[in-house]
Short mmCIF file of C-alpha atoms in Angstrom, two decimals:
data_model
loop_
_atom_site.label_atom_id
_atom_site.label_comp_id
_atom_site.label_asym_id
_atom_site.label_seq_id
_atom_site.Cartn_x
_atom_site.Cartn_y
_atom_site.Cartn_z
CA MET A 6 22.27 0.84 -17.19
CA THR A 7 24.60 0.92 -20.19
CA GLU A 8 28.07 -0.45 -19.49
CA TYR A 9 31.23 0.45 -21.39
CA GLN A 10 34.44 -1.47 -21.89
CA ASP A 11 37.76 -0.06 -20.68
CA TRP A 12 40.56 -1.09 -23.02
CA GLY A 13 43.17 1.01 -21.28
CA ASP A 14 46.11 1.49 -23.67
CA SER A 15 45.91 -1.88 -25.43
CA ARG A 16 43.26 -3.68 -27.44
CA TRP A 17 45.46 -6.79 -27.38
CA GLU A 18 45.79 -6.94 -23.60
CA PHE A 19 42.09 -6.26 -23.08
CA THR A 20 40.88 -8.96 -25.48
CA LYS A 21 43.51 -11.40 -24.19
CA LYS A 22 42.02 -11.08 -20.69
CA GLN A 23 38.58 -11.92 -22.10
CA SER A 24 39.89 -15.07 -23.78
CA SER A 25 39.93 -18.58 -22.30
CA TRP A 26 42.70 -19.79 -24.64
CA HIS A 27 45.96 -20.97 -23.05
CA PHE A 28 48.40 -18.66 -24.94
CA ASP A 29 51.13 -21.31 -24.75
CA PRO A 30 52.96 -21.38 -28.10
CA SER A 31 54.56 -24.74 -27.24
CA LYS A 32 51.26 -26.65 -27.19
CA PRO A 33 50.29 -28.46 -30.41
CA PRO A 34 46.94 -27.32 -31.83
CA VAL A 35 43.83 -29.43 -31.33
CA PRO A 36 41.23 -29.24 -34.14
CA GLY A 37 37.99 -27.58 -33.10
CA THR A 38 37.69 -25.20 -30.19
CA ASP A 39 41.49 -24.94 -29.65
CA SER A 40 42.21 -23.79 -33.19
CA TYR A 41 39.70 -23.59 -36.03
CA THR A 42 36.86 -25.75 -37.26
CA TYR A 43 36.56 -26.79 -40.90
CA VAL A 44 32.89 -26.46 -41.84
CA CYS A 45 32.50 -27.41 -45.50
CA ARG A 46 33.47 -26.57 -49.06
CA PHE A 47 31.09 -24.46 -51.10
CA ASN A 48 31.28 -25.84 -54.62
CA SER A 49 30.79 -22.84 -56.86
CA ASP A 50 32.49 -20.46 -59.28
CA PHE A 51 33.38 -17.26 -57.43
CA ILE A 52 35.00 -15.46 -60.37
CA ASP A 53 32.02 -13.19 -61.07
CA ALA A 54 31.58 -12.28 -57.40
CA ILE A 55 35.28 -11.47 -57.06
CA SER A 56 35.23 -9.30 -60.19
CA LYS A 57 32.30 -7.30 -58.80
CA CYS A 58 33.97 -6.71 -55.44
CA MET A 59 37.56 -6.03 -56.48
CA PRO A 60 37.02 -2.54 -58.00
CA ARG A 61 35.26 -1.22 -54.92
CA ALA A 62 37.46 -2.86 -52.25
CA LYS A 63 39.57 -0.16 -50.62
CA ALA A 64 43.02 -0.53 -49.08
CA SER A 65 42.47 -0.45 -45.33
CA SER A 66 44.49 0.06 -42.18
CA TRP A 67 43.34 -0.78 -38.66
CA SER A 68 41.73 2.64 -38.33
CA SER A 69 40.05 2.73 -41.75
CA ARG A 70 38.98 -0.90 -42.11
CA ASN A 71 35.30 -0.21 -41.33
CA ASN A 72 34.89 3.01 -43.30
CA PHE A 73 32.18 1.41 -45.45
CA ASN A 74 29.95 2.22 -42.45
CA GLU A 75 28.83 5.84 -42.97
CA LYS A 76 28.78 6.66 -39.24
CA ILE A 77 32.28 5.27 -38.72
CA ALA A 78 33.61 6.94 -41.85
CA GLU A 79 32.31 10.29 -40.60
CA GLU A 80 33.28 10.01 -36.92
CA GLY A 81 36.31 7.73 -37.09
CA LEU A 82 36.38 4.25 -35.55
CA TYR A 83 36.05 4.45 -31.77
CA SER A 84 38.76 1.85 -31.15
CA ALA A 85 41.34 3.12 -33.63
CA SER A 86 43.63 5.06 -31.28
CA VAL A 87 43.99 2.13 -28.85
CA GLU A 88 44.59 -0.33 -31.70
CA GLU A 89 47.23 1.94 -33.19
CA LYS A 90 48.98 2.21 -29.81
CA ASP A 91 49.59 -1.57 -29.93
CA LEU A 92 51.22 -1.18 -33.35
CA ILE A 93 53.35 1.75 -32.24
CA LYS A 94 54.52 -0.14 -29.13
CA ALA A 95 55.62 -3.00 -31.40
CA GLY A 96 57.50 -0.64 -33.71
CA ALA A 97 55.03 -1.07 -36.58
CA ASP A 98 53.51 1.54 -38.86
CA PRO A 99 50.05 2.31 -37.40
CA LYS A 100 48.78 3.12 -40.90
CA GLN A 101 50.11 -0.07 -42.47
CA GLU A 102 47.67 -1.66 -44.93
CA VAL A 103 46.10 -4.85 -43.63
CA PHE A 104 43.85 -5.76 -46.60
CA HIS A 105 41.47 -4.40 -49.22
CA ARG A 106 37.86 -4.57 -48.03
CA THR A 107 34.28 -3.78 -49.02
CA ALA A 108 30.76 -4.50 -47.86
CA ALA A 109 29.28 -7.27 -50.02
CA GLU A 110 25.74 -7.89 -48.79
CA ASP A 111 24.49 -7.28 -52.34
CA ILE A 112 26.34 -10.24 -53.88
CA ASN A 113 23.81 -13.00 -54.49
CA ILE A 114 26.11 -15.98 -54.04
CA PHE A 115 27.37 -14.55 -50.73
CA GLN A 116 23.78 -14.12 -49.54
CA LYS A 117 23.12 -17.79 -50.35
CA ILE A 118 26.15 -18.86 -48.32
CA ALA A 119 24.94 -16.81 -45.33
CA GLU A 120 21.52 -18.45 -45.65
CA TYR A 121 23.05 -21.92 -45.75
CA LEU A 122 25.03 -21.14 -42.58
CA GLY A 123 21.83 -19.95 -40.91
CA ILE A 124 23.19 -16.51 -40.05
CA ASP A 125 20.70 -13.85 -38.96
CA GLU A 126 21.48 -10.15 -39.50
CA PRO A 127 24.65 -11.05 -41.39
CA MET A 128 27.45 -8.59 -42.07
CA ILE A 129 28.98 -9.82 -45.33
CA LYS A 130 32.43 -8.52 -46.20
CA PHE A 131 34.78 -9.18 -49.09
CA HIS A 132 38.50 -9.11 -48.26
CA ASN A 133 41.41 -9.22 -50.65
CA GLN A 134 44.90 -9.37 -49.19
CA THR A 135 47.59 -8.37 -51.65
CA THR A 136 51.34 -8.93 -51.61
CA GLY A 137 52.90 -7.49 -48.45
CA GLN A 138 49.66 -6.80 -46.59
CA MET A 139 49.32 -8.22 -43.09
CA LEU A 140 46.59 -8.33 -40.45
CA HIS A 141 48.39 -8.51 -37.12
CA THR A 142 47.61 -11.02 -34.37
CA HIS A 143 44.36 -10.07 -32.68
CA ILE A 144 41.20 -11.42 -31.07
CA ASP A 145 37.89 -10.38 -32.57
CA ASN A 146 35.49 -8.01 -30.88
CA PHE A 147 33.28 -7.02 -33.86
CA ALA A 148 33.91 -3.32 -33.52
CA ALA A 149 31.69 -2.37 -36.46
CA ARG A 150 28.50 -4.05 -35.25
CA PRO A 151 25.76 -1.39 -35.36
CA GLU A 152 24.72 -2.37 -31.82
CA ARG A 153 27.97 -0.85 -30.53
CA GLU A 154 26.97 2.56 -31.86
CA ASN A 155 30.64 3.22 -32.68
CA SER A 156 31.54 3.26 -28.99
CA PHE A 157 33.00 1.07 -26.24
CA LYS A 158 29.44 0.13 -25.30
CA GLU A 159 29.03 -3.45 -24.05
CA ILE A 160 26.50 -5.44 -26.02
CA ASP A 161 24.88 -8.86 -25.67
CA ILE A 162 27.66 -10.72 -27.49
CA ASP A 163 30.24 -9.52 -24.97
CA LYS A 164 28.38 -11.35 -22.22
CA ASN A 165 27.31 -14.31 -24.36
CA PRO A 166 29.68 -14.80 -27.32
CA ASN A 167 27.93 -18.01 -28.35
CA ILE A 168 25.00 -16.12 -29.88
CA MET A 169 27.23 -14.80 -32.68
CA ARG A 170 29.50 -16.60 -35.11
CA ARG A 171 32.04 -15.62 -37.76
CA PHE A 172 32.79 -17.71 -40.83
CA ALA A 173 35.54 -17.26 -43.40
CA VAL A 174 35.21 -18.66 -46.93
CA MET A 175 38.28 -18.72 -49.13
CA LEU A 176 37.37 -17.60 -52.66
CA ALA A 177 40.46 -18.86 -54.52
CA ASP A 178 42.87 -21.75 -54.10
CA TRP A 179 45.77 -21.28 -51.68
CA GLU A 180 49.03 -20.01 -53.11
CA LEU A 181 52.57 -20.05 -51.74
CA GLY A 182 53.23 -17.35 -49.16
CA GLN A 183 49.64 -16.99 -47.96
CA ILE A 184 49.19 -17.42 -44.20
CA PHE A 185 46.13 -17.80 -42.01
CA GLN A 186 47.15 -18.58 -38.43
CA ILE A 187 44.59 -19.34 -35.71
CA GLY A 188 46.00 -20.05 -32.26
CA ASN A 189 48.87 -22.49 -32.76
CA ALA A 190 47.39 -23.86 -35.99
CA ASN A 191 48.03 -22.81 -39.57
CA PHE A 192 45.15 -23.08 -42.02
CA THR A 193 46.83 -23.69 -45.35
CA GLN A 194 46.51 -25.35 -48.77
CA TRP A 195 42.84 -24.43 -48.91
CA LYS A 196 40.68 -24.75 -52.00
CA ALA A 197 38.23 -22.16 -53.27
CA GLY A 198 35.03 -22.51 -51.25
CA ASP A 199 36.64 -23.92 -48.09
CA CYS A 200 34.83 -22.54 -45.05
CA ILE A 201 36.12 -22.35 -41.49
CA THR A 202 35.01 -20.88 -38.18
CA TRP A 203 36.56 -20.39 -34.73
CA GLU A 204 35.67 -19.36 -31.20
CA TRP A 205 35.86 -15.65 -31.86
CA LYS A 206 36.26 -14.36 -28.30
CA ASP A 207 39.03 -16.86 -27.49
CA MET A 208 41.22 -17.49 -30.51
CA PRO A 209 44.01 -15.11 -31.53
CA HIS A 210 44.55 -15.12 -35.26
CA SER A 211 46.39 -13.30 -38.04
CA THR A 212 46.82 -13.32 -41.80
CA ALA A 213 49.56 -12.29 -44.18
CA ASN A 214 50.30 -12.47 -47.88
CA MET A 215 53.96 -13.02 -48.63
CA GLY A 216 53.18 -14.46 -52.06
CA TRP A 217 52.73 -12.91 -55.48
CA TRP A 218 49.01 -13.60 -55.84
CA ASP A 219 45.83 -12.04 -54.47
CA ARG A 220 44.09 -13.78 -51.57
CA PRO A 221 40.35 -13.07 -51.86
CA MET A 222 38.15 -14.14 -48.95
CA LEU A 223 34.55 -13.85 -47.81
CA GLN A 224 33.78 -12.99 -44.18
CA ILE A 225 30.28 -13.55 -42.76
CA THR A 226 29.40 -12.51 -39.21
CA GLY A 227 26.04 -12.54 -37.46
CA TYR A 228 23.66 -14.10 -34.99
CA ILE A 229 23.30 -17.87 -35.06
CA THR A 230 20.01 -19.70 -35.50
CA ASP A 231 18.90 -23.28 -34.91
CA ARG A 232 20.13 -23.99 -38.43
CA THR A 233 23.65 -22.82 -37.46
CA LYS A 234 23.58 -24.93 -34.32
CA GLU A 235 22.56 -28.02 -36.29
CA LEU A 236 25.32 -27.45 -38.84
CA LEU A 237 28.01 -26.96 -36.18
CA ASN A 238 26.78 -29.96 -34.21
CA GLU A 239 27.15 -32.08 -37.33
CA VAL A 240 30.61 -30.69 -38.03
CA TYR A 241 31.84 -31.21 -34.46
CA ASN A 242 30.50 -34.74 -34.17
CA VAL A 243 31.20 -36.29 -37.56
CA THR A 244 34.95 -36.78 -37.91
CA GLY A 245 36.65 -37.18 -41.25
CA LYS A 246 33.70 -35.81 -43.17
CA ASN A 247 34.39 -33.14 -45.76
CA LEU A 248 30.98 -31.77 -46.65
CA VAL A 249 30.70 -30.35 -50.15
CA VAL A 250 27.85 -27.91 -50.66
CA LYS A 251 26.62 -26.82 -54.09
CA ILE A 252 25.65 -23.15 -54.07
#
């Protein structure tokens, strides 16, 4: 029998209850499962890929961020009203822009990165966060996965989050004023191609651009394979190794 999630009046409170993180801001971050995991650096020139994605990336709010999906664009995102309630409670503008975004499965170099990471059924998204845009603290739930059918339907990843993984690849060098916070850790001073991942059902995270420069980023989400497991096992067990991958 199909089960459905009950978020009540708050996405934040619902996802927080699903998390196993400690939510103690006084604790120092521990690399790995308590913050984020550095995976590798993809050594490539992303200028052409960025130039292809920029013109089609649309300014997005919480409610419009997945409008590249035709079903969601037509019906409206199922979770939008609850997500906006969190913003309203905090005194924020519920239609505030969080980033510019577009689907990017057609970009060859992004496909190669997904293949290297061993991701099956990948959703490949290009993000660009411009000056003043901010994605508020949240815990992922992958609202736009087609398996959800644009509803609160529970799917396999809700019961077993380990079968899916999200990776972020920074497409340009870090600039002053750009923030990527995961748990109590700040990912900063990245180089173009730096790739990280985190425990998506546990780790609260947020991003903001207080600088004067664009912050382009690649997001890849999908089901893991044996290849992904091997890569993560190597990353978790080989300390001090910064793997550089030519794509």
